[in-house]
C-alpha positions as a Markdown table, in Angstrom:
| # | Residue | x | y | z |
|---|---|---|---|---|
| 1 | Met | 0.0 | 0.0 | 0.0 |
| 2 | Thr | 2.2 | 2.8 | -1.2 |
| 3 | Ser | 1.4 | 6.5 | -1.0 |
| 4 | Arg | 0.8 | 8.1 | -4.4 |
| 5 | Ser | 0.2 | 11.6 | -3.3 |
| 6 | Ser | 2.9 | 13.0 | -1.1 |
| 7 | Ala | 2.2 | 16.5 | -2.5 |
| 8 | Val | -1.2 | 16.6 | -0.7 |
| 9 | Pro | -0.8 | 18.6 | 2.5 |
| 10 | Ala | -1.4 | 16.8 | 5.8 |
| 11 | Leu | -4.5 | 17.6 | 7.7 |
| 12 | Met | -2.8 | 16.4 | 10.9 |
| 13 | Ala | 0.2 | 14.4 | 12.0 |
| 14 | Ala | 0.8 | 12.4 | 15.2 |
| 15 | Ala | 3.3 | 10.0 | 16.5 |
| 16 | Val | 2.2 | 6.4 | 16.5 |
| 17 | Gly | 4.9 | 4.2 | 17.8 |
| 18 | Ser | 8.2 | 5.2 | 16.3 |
| 19 | Glu | 6.6 | 6.6 | 13.1 |
| 20 | Thr | 4.5 | 9.6 | 12.1 |
| 21 | Phe | 0.8 | 8.9 | 11.2 |
| 22 | Ser | -0.7 | 11.6 | 9.1 |
| 23 | Leu | -4.1 | 12.3 | 7.6 |
| 24 | Arg | -4.7 | 13.9 | 4.2 |
| 25 | His | -7.5 | 14.3 | 1.6 |
| 26 | Ala | -7.6 | 11.2 | -0.6 |
| 27 | Thr | -6.8 | 11.5 | -4.3 |
| 28 | Lys | -8.1 | 9.4 | -7.1 |
| 29 | Ala | -4.6 | 7.7 | -7.2 |
| 30 | Asp | -5.4 | 6.4 | -3.7 |
| 31 | Leu | -8.4 | 4.4 | -4.8 |
| 32 | Pro | -6.5 | 1.0 | -5.2 |
| 33 | Gln | -5.3 | 1.3 | -1.6 |
| 34 | Ile | -8.7 | 2.4 | -0.3 |
| 35 | Leu | -10.4 | -0.5 | -2.1 |
| 36 | Gln | -7.9 | -2.9 | -0.6 |
| 37 | Leu | -8.6 | -1.6 | 2.9 |
| 38 | Leu | -12.4 | -1.8 | 2.3 |
| 39 | Ala | -12.1 | -5.4 | 1.0 |
| 40 | Asp | -9.7 | -6.6 | 3.6 |
| 41 | Asp | -12.5 | -7.3 | 6.1 |
| 42 | Gln | -15.1 | -9.9 | 6.9 |
| 43 | Leu | -17.9 | -8.0 | 5.3 |
| 44 | Gly | -16.0 | -6.1 | 2.7 |
| 45 | Ser | -14.5 | -9.2 | 1.2 |
| 46 | Thr | -18.0 | -10.2 | 0.0 |
| 47 | Arg | -19.3 | -6.8 | -1.1 |
| 48 | Glu | -16.4 | -4.9 | -2.6 |
| 49 | Arg | -15.1 | -5.5 | -6.2 |
| 50 | Ala | -11.7 | -4.0 | -6.8 |
| 51 | Asp | -11.7 | -5.6 | -10.3 |
| 52 | Asp | -14.4 | -3.2 | -11.4 |
| 53 | Pro | -13.2 | 0.3 | -10.5 |
| 54 | Asp | -15.7 | 2.3 | -12.5 |
| 55 | Pro | -18.4 | 2.7 | -9.8 |
| 56 | Tyr | -15.7 | 3.6 | -7.2 |
| 57 | Glu | -14.3 | 6.3 | -9.5 |
| 58 | Leu | -17.8 | 7.8 | -10.0 |
| 59 | Ala | -18.4 | 7.8 | -6.3 |
| 60 | Phe | -14.9 | 9.3 | -5.7 |
| 61 | Asp | -15.7 | 12.1 | -8.1 |
| 62 | Ala | -19.0 | 12.8 | -6.4 |
| 63 | Ile | -17.5 | 12.9 | -2.9 |
| 64 | Asp | -14.5 | 14.9 | -4.1 |
| 65 | Ser | -16.6 | 17.6 | -5.8 |
| 66 | Asp | -18.9 | 18.2 | -2.8 |
| 67 | Pro | -17.6 | 20.3 | 0.1 |
| 68 | Ala | -20.0 | 18.6 | 2.4 |
| 69 | His | -18.0 | 15.4 | 2.1 |
| 70 | Leu | -14.3 | 14.5 | 2.9 |
| 71 | Leu | -12.6 | 11.3 | 1.9 |
| 72 | Val | -9.6 | 11.0 | 4.1 |
| 73 | Val | -6.6 | 8.6 | 4.0 |
| 74 | Gly | -4.1 | 7.9 | 6.8 |
| 75 | Glu | -0.5 | 7.3 | 6.0 |
| 76 | Leu | 2.3 | 5.7 | 8.0 |
| 77 | Gly | 5.8 | 5.3 | 6.7 |
| 78 | Gly | 4.7 | 6.6 | 3.3 |
| 79 | Glu | 1.9 | 4.0 | 2.9 |
| 80 | Val | -1.9 | 4.4 | 2.9 |
| 81 | Val | -3.0 | 2.4 | 6.0 |
| 82 | Ala | -6.4 | 3.8 | 6.9 |
| 83 | Thr | -9.4 | 5.6 | 5.4 |
| 84 | Phe | -12.8 | 7.1 | 6.3 |
| 85 | Gln | -15.4 | 9.4 | 4.9 |
| 86 | Leu | -16.7 | 12.4 | 6.9 |
| 87 | Ser | -20.0 | 14.0 | 5.7 |
| 88 | Phe | -21.7 | 17.0 | 7.0 |
| 89 | Ile | -25.5 | 17.0 | 7.1 |
| 90 | Pro | -27.8 | 19.9 | 7.9 |
| 91 | Gly | -31.0 | 19.1 | 9.8 |
| 92 | Leu | -34.1 | 20.7 | 11.3 |
| 93 | Ser | -34.2 | 18.5 | 14.3 |
| 94 | Arg | -32.1 | 19.4 | 17.4 |
| 95 | Arg | -32.7 | 23.1 | 16.8 |
| 96 | Gly | -31.5 | 23.1 | 13.2 |
| 97 | Ser | -28.2 | 21.5 | 14.1 |
| 98 | Trp | -25.6 | 20.0 | 11.8 |
| 99 | Arg | -24.4 | 16.4 | 12.1 |
| 100 | Ala | -21.3 | 14.7 | 11.0 |
| 101 | Gln | -21.6 | 11.2 | 9.6 |
| 102 | Ile | -18.5 | 8.9 | 9.6 |
| 103 | Glu | -18.5 | 6.1 | 7.1 |
| 104 | Gly | -16.2 | 3.5 | 5.7 |
| 105 | Val | -13.7 | 3.5 | 8.6 |
| 106 | Arg | -10.9 | 1.1 | 7.9 |
| 107 | Val | -7.4 | 0.6 | 9.4 |
| 108 | Ala | -4.9 | -1.9 | 8.0 |
| 109 | Lys | -5.0 | -5.2 | 10.0 |
| 110 | Gln | -1.4 | -5.0 | 11.1 |
| 111 | Leu | -2.1 | -1.6 | 12.8 |
| 112 | Arg | -5.4 | -2.3 | 14.6 |
| 113 | Gly | -5.1 | -1.9 | 18.4 |
| 114 | Gln | -2.1 | 0.4 | 18.1 |
| 115 | Gly | -3.8 | 3.8 | 18.4 |
| 116 | Thr | -4.0 | 4.7 | 14.7 |
| 117 | Gly | -7.8 | 4.5 | 14.6 |
| 118 | Ala | -8.2 | 6.5 | 17.8 |
| 119 | Val | -6.0 | 9.3 | 16.4 |
| 120 | Met | -8.0 | 9.3 | 13.2 |
| 121 | Met | -11.4 | 9.4 | 14.9 |
| 122 | Arg | -10.4 | 12.1 | 17.3 |
| 123 | Trp | -9.4 | 14.2 | 14.4 |
| 124 | Ala | -12.7 | 13.6 | 12.7 |
| 125 | Ile | -14.6 | 14.5 | 15.9 |
| 126 | Lys | -12.5 | 17.7 | 16.3 |
| 127 | His | -13.1 | 18.7 | 12.7 |
| 128 | Ala | -16.8 | 18.1 | 13.1 |
| 129 | Arg | -16.9 | 20.4 | 16.1 |
| 130 | Glu | -14.9 | 23.0 | 14.2 |
| 131 | Arg | -17.5 | 22.8 | 11.4 |
| 132 | Gly | -20.3 | 23.6 | 13.9 |
| 133 | Cys | -21.7 | 20.1 | 14.2 |
| 134 | Ser | -23.6 | 19.2 | 17.4 |
| 135 | Leu | -23.5 | 15.5 | 16.9 |
| 136 | Val | -21.2 | 12.9 | 15.3 |
| 137 | Gln | -22.8 | 9.7 | 14.2 |
| 138 | Leu | -21.8 | 6.5 | 12.6 |
| 139 | Thr | -23.2 | 3.0 | 12.0 |
| 140 | Thr | -21.3 | -0.2 | 12.5 |
| 141 | Asp | -22.5 | -3.7 | 11.6 |
| 142 | Lys | -23.9 | -5.7 | 14.5 |
| 143 | Ser | -21.3 | -8.4 | 13.9 |
| 144 | Arg | -18.3 | -6.0 | 14.4 |
| 145 | Leu | -18.0 | -6.4 | 18.2 |
| 146 | Ala | -14.4 | -5.2 | 18.3 |
| 147 | Ala | -15.5 | -2.0 | 16.4 |
| 148 | His | -18.3 | -1.5 | 18.9 |
| 149 | Arg | -15.8 | -1.6 | 21.8 |
| 150 | Phe | -13.5 | 0.8 | 20.0 |
| 151 | Tyr | -16.2 | 3.4 | 19.4 |
| 152 | Glu | -17.5 | 3.1 | 22.9 |
| 153 | Arg | -14.0 | 3.8 | 24.3 |
| 154 | Leu | -14.1 | 7.0 | 22.2 |
| 155 | Gly | -17.3 | 8.1 | 23.8 |
| 156 | Phe | -19.9 | 6.9 | 21.3 |
| 157 | Val | -23.1 | 5.5 | 22.7 |
| 158 | Cys | -25.3 | 2.9 | 21.1 |
| 159 | Ser | -28.5 | 5.0 | 21.4 |
| 160 | His | -30.5 | 4.0 | 18.3 |
| 161 | Glu | -31.3 | 0.9 | 16.3 |
| 162 | Gly | -30.2 | 1.5 | 12.7 |
| 163 | Met | -32.2 | 0.2 | 9.8 |
| 164 | Lys | -31.3 | -0.2 | 6.1 |
| 165 | Leu | -33.2 | -1.1 | 3.0 |
| 166 | Thr | -31.0 | -2.5 | 0.2 |
| 167 | Leu | -32.2 | -1.2 | -3.2 |
Protein backbone atom coordinates (compact mmCIF):
# COMPACT_ATOMS: atom_id res chain seq x y z
CA MET A 1 0.00 0.00 0.00
CA THR A 2 2.23 2.80 -1.23
CA SER A 3 1.43 6.49 -1.04
CA ARG A 4 0.76 8.07 -4.40
CA SER A 5 0.23 11.63 -3.31
CA SER A 6 2.94 13.01 -1.06
CA ALA A 7 2.21 16.49 -2.50
CA VAL A 8 -1.18 16.64 -0.74
CA PRO A 9 -0.77 18.59 2.52
CA ALA A 10 -1.37 16.79 5.78
CA LEU A 11 -4.55 17.56 7.71
CA MET A 12 -2.83 16.39 10.90
CA ALA A 13 0.15 14.37 12.02
CA ALA A 14 0.79 12.43 15.22
CA ALA A 15 3.34 9.97 16.53
CA VAL A 16 2.15 6.37 16.47
CA GLY A 17 4.87 4.16 17.85
CA SER A 18 8.16 5.24 16.32
CA GLU A 19 6.60 6.63 13.13
CA THR A 20 4.45 9.58 12.12
CA PHE A 21 0.84 8.91 11.22
CA SER A 22 -0.74 11.61 9.06
CA LEU A 23 -4.15 12.26 7.58
CA ARG A 24 -4.75 13.92 4.23
CA HIS A 25 -7.45 14.30 1.63
CA ALA A 26 -7.62 11.23 -0.58
CA THR A 27 -6.81 11.53 -4.25
CA LYS A 28 -8.06 9.37 -7.08
CA ALA A 29 -4.62 7.74 -7.16
CA ASP A 30 -5.36 6.39 -3.67
CA LEU A 31 -8.39 4.39 -4.83
CA PRO A 32 -6.55 1.04 -5.19
CA GLN A 33 -5.29 1.29 -1.60
CA ILE A 34 -8.69 2.43 -0.30
CA LEU A 35 -10.40 -0.47 -2.06
CA GLN A 36 -7.86 -2.87 -0.63
CA LEU A 37 -8.64 -1.58 2.88
CA LEU A 38 -12.40 -1.80 2.29
CA ALA A 39 -12.14 -5.37 0.97
CA ASP A 40 -9.72 -6.62 3.64
CA ASP A 41 -12.49 -7.26 6.09
CA GLN A 42 -15.06 -9.95 6.92
CA LEU A 43 -17.91 -7.99 5.33
CA GLY A 44 -16.02 -6.06 2.68
CA SER A 45 -14.52 -9.23 1.23
CA THR A 46 -17.97 -10.20 -0.03
CA ARG A 47 -19.31 -6.82 -1.14
CA GLU A 48 -16.36 -4.92 -2.61
CA ARG A 49 -15.13 -5.53 -6.18
CA ALA A 50 -11.74 -3.96 -6.84
CA ASP A 51 -11.70 -5.62 -10.28
CA ASP A 52 -14.42 -3.17 -11.39
CA PRO A 53 -13.16 0.34 -10.50
CA ASP A 54 -15.74 2.32 -12.50
CA PRO A 55 -18.41 2.67 -9.77
CA TYR A 56 -15.73 3.58 -7.23
CA GLU A 57 -14.30 6.26 -9.52
CA LEU A 58 -17.78 7.77 -10.03
CA ALA A 59 -18.36 7.76 -6.27
CA PHE A 60 -14.93 9.32 -5.67
CA ASP A 61 -15.71 12.13 -8.12
CA ALA A 62 -19.05 12.84 -6.40
CA ILE A 63 -17.45 12.90 -2.94
CA ASP A 64 -14.46 14.94 -4.07
CA SER A 65 -16.59 17.60 -5.79
CA ASP A 66 -18.91 18.20 -2.81
CA PRO A 67 -17.55 20.31 0.08
CA ALA A 68 -20.00 18.58 2.44
CA HIS A 69 -17.95 15.37 2.12
CA LEU A 70 -14.34 14.52 2.88
CA LEU A 71 -12.64 11.29 1.89
CA VAL A 72 -9.55 10.95 4.05
CA VAL A 73 -6.62 8.57 4.04
CA GLY A 74 -4.11 7.90 6.77
CA GLU A 75 -0.46 7.33 5.99
CA LEU A 76 2.26 5.72 8.05
CA GLY A 77 5.76 5.30 6.72
CA GLY A 78 4.66 6.61 3.32
CA GLU A 79 1.93 3.97 2.93
CA VAL A 80 -1.85 4.41 2.91
CA VAL A 81 -2.95 2.39 5.95
CA ALA A 82 -6.35 3.84 6.88
CA THR A 83 -9.37 5.62 5.44
CA PHE A 84 -12.76 7.09 6.30
CA GLN A 85 -15.40 9.39 4.87
CA LEU A 86 -16.71 12.36 6.85
CA SER A 87 -19.96 13.96 5.70
CA PHE A 88 -21.72 17.04 7.04
CA ILE A 89 -25.52 16.96 7.13
CA PRO A 90 -27.81 19.89 7.94
CA GLY A 91 -31.00 19.11 9.80
CA LEU A 92 -34.08 20.71 11.26
CA SER A 93 -34.18 18.51 14.34
CA ARG A 94 -32.07 19.38 17.39
CA ARG A 95 -32.75 23.08 16.80
CA GLY A 96 -31.48 23.06 13.23
CA SER A 97 -28.15 21.49 14.11
CA TRP A 98 -25.58 19.98 11.79
CA ARG A 99 -24.45 16.37 12.11
CA ALA A 100 -21.25 14.72 11.02
CA GLN A 101 -21.59 11.21 9.62
CA ILE A 102 -18.54 8.93 9.63
CA GLU A 103 -18.55 6.11 7.09
CA GLY A 104 -16.21 3.48 5.69
CA VAL A 105 -13.71 3.48 8.56
CA ARG A 106 -10.87 1.07 7.92
CA VAL A 107 -7.42 0.57 9.41
CA ALA A 108 -4.93 -1.94 8.02
CA LYS A 109 -5.04 -5.20 10.00
CA GLN A 110 -1.43 -4.95 11.15
CA LEU A 111 -2.13 -1.58 12.82
CA ARG A 112 -5.38 -2.34 14.62
CA GLY A 113 -5.14 -1.89 18.37
CA GLN A 114 -2.08 0.40 18.14
CA GLY A 115 -3.81 3.79 18.39
CA THR A 116 -4.01 4.71 14.71
CA GLY A 117 -7.80 4.47 14.56
CA ALA A 118 -8.22 6.51 17.75
CA VAL A 119 -6.01 9.30 16.39
CA MET A 120 -8.02 9.28 13.17
CA MET A 121 -11.42 9.38 14.91
CA ARG A 122 -10.36 12.10 17.34
CA TRP A 123 -9.36 14.25 14.35
CA ALA A 124 -12.75 13.58 12.70
CA ILE A 125 -14.60 14.54 15.91
CA LYS A 126 -12.50 17.70 16.32
CA HIS A 127 -13.08 18.66 12.68
CA ALA A 128 -16.84 18.10 13.07
CA ARG A 129 -16.86 20.37 16.12
CA GLU A 130 -14.92 23.02 14.17
CA ARG A 131 -17.52 22.80 11.37
CA GLY A 132 -20.27 23.55 13.89
CA CYS A 133 -21.74 20.08 14.24
CA SER A 134 -23.57 19.24 17.45
CA LEU A 135 -23.49 15.49 16.87
CA VAL A 136 -21.17 12.91 15.31
CA GLN A 137 -22.84 9.68 14.24
CA LEU A 138 -21.83 6.45 12.60
CA THR A 139 -23.16 3.02 11.97
CA THR A 140 -21.31 -0.21 12.48
CA ASP A 141 -22.50 -3.67 11.57
CA LYS A 142 -23.88 -5.71 14.48
CA SER A 143 -21.26 -8.40 13.85
CA ARG A 144 -18.33 -6.00 14.40
CA LEU A 145 -18.03 -6.43 18.16
CA ALA A 146 -14.43 -5.18 18.33
CA ALA A 147 -15.48 -2.04 16.45
CA HIS A 148 -18.32 -1.49 18.93
CA ARG A 149 -15.84 -1.60 21.83
CA PHE A 150 -13.49 0.75 19.97
CA TYR A 151 -16.20 3.37 19.36
CA GLU A 152 -17.48 3.09 22.94
CA ARG A 153 -13.95 3.81 24.25
CA LEU A 154 -14.06 7.01 22.19
CA GLY A 155 -17.34 8.05 23.84
CA PHE A 156 -19.87 6.89 21.27
CA VAL A 157 -23.11 5.54 22.72
CA CYS A 158 -25.32 2.91 21.12
CA SER A 159 -28.46 5.04 21.36
CA HIS A 160 -30.48 4.02 18.31
CA GLU A 161 -31.26 0.95 16.27
CA GLY A 162 -30.18 1.51 12.67
CA MET A 163 -32.23 0.20 9.78
CA LYS A 164 -31.34 -0.20 6.10
CA LEU A 165 -33.19 -1.14 2.97
CA THR A 166 -31.03 -2.50 0.19
CA LEU A 167 -32.15 -1.20 -3.21
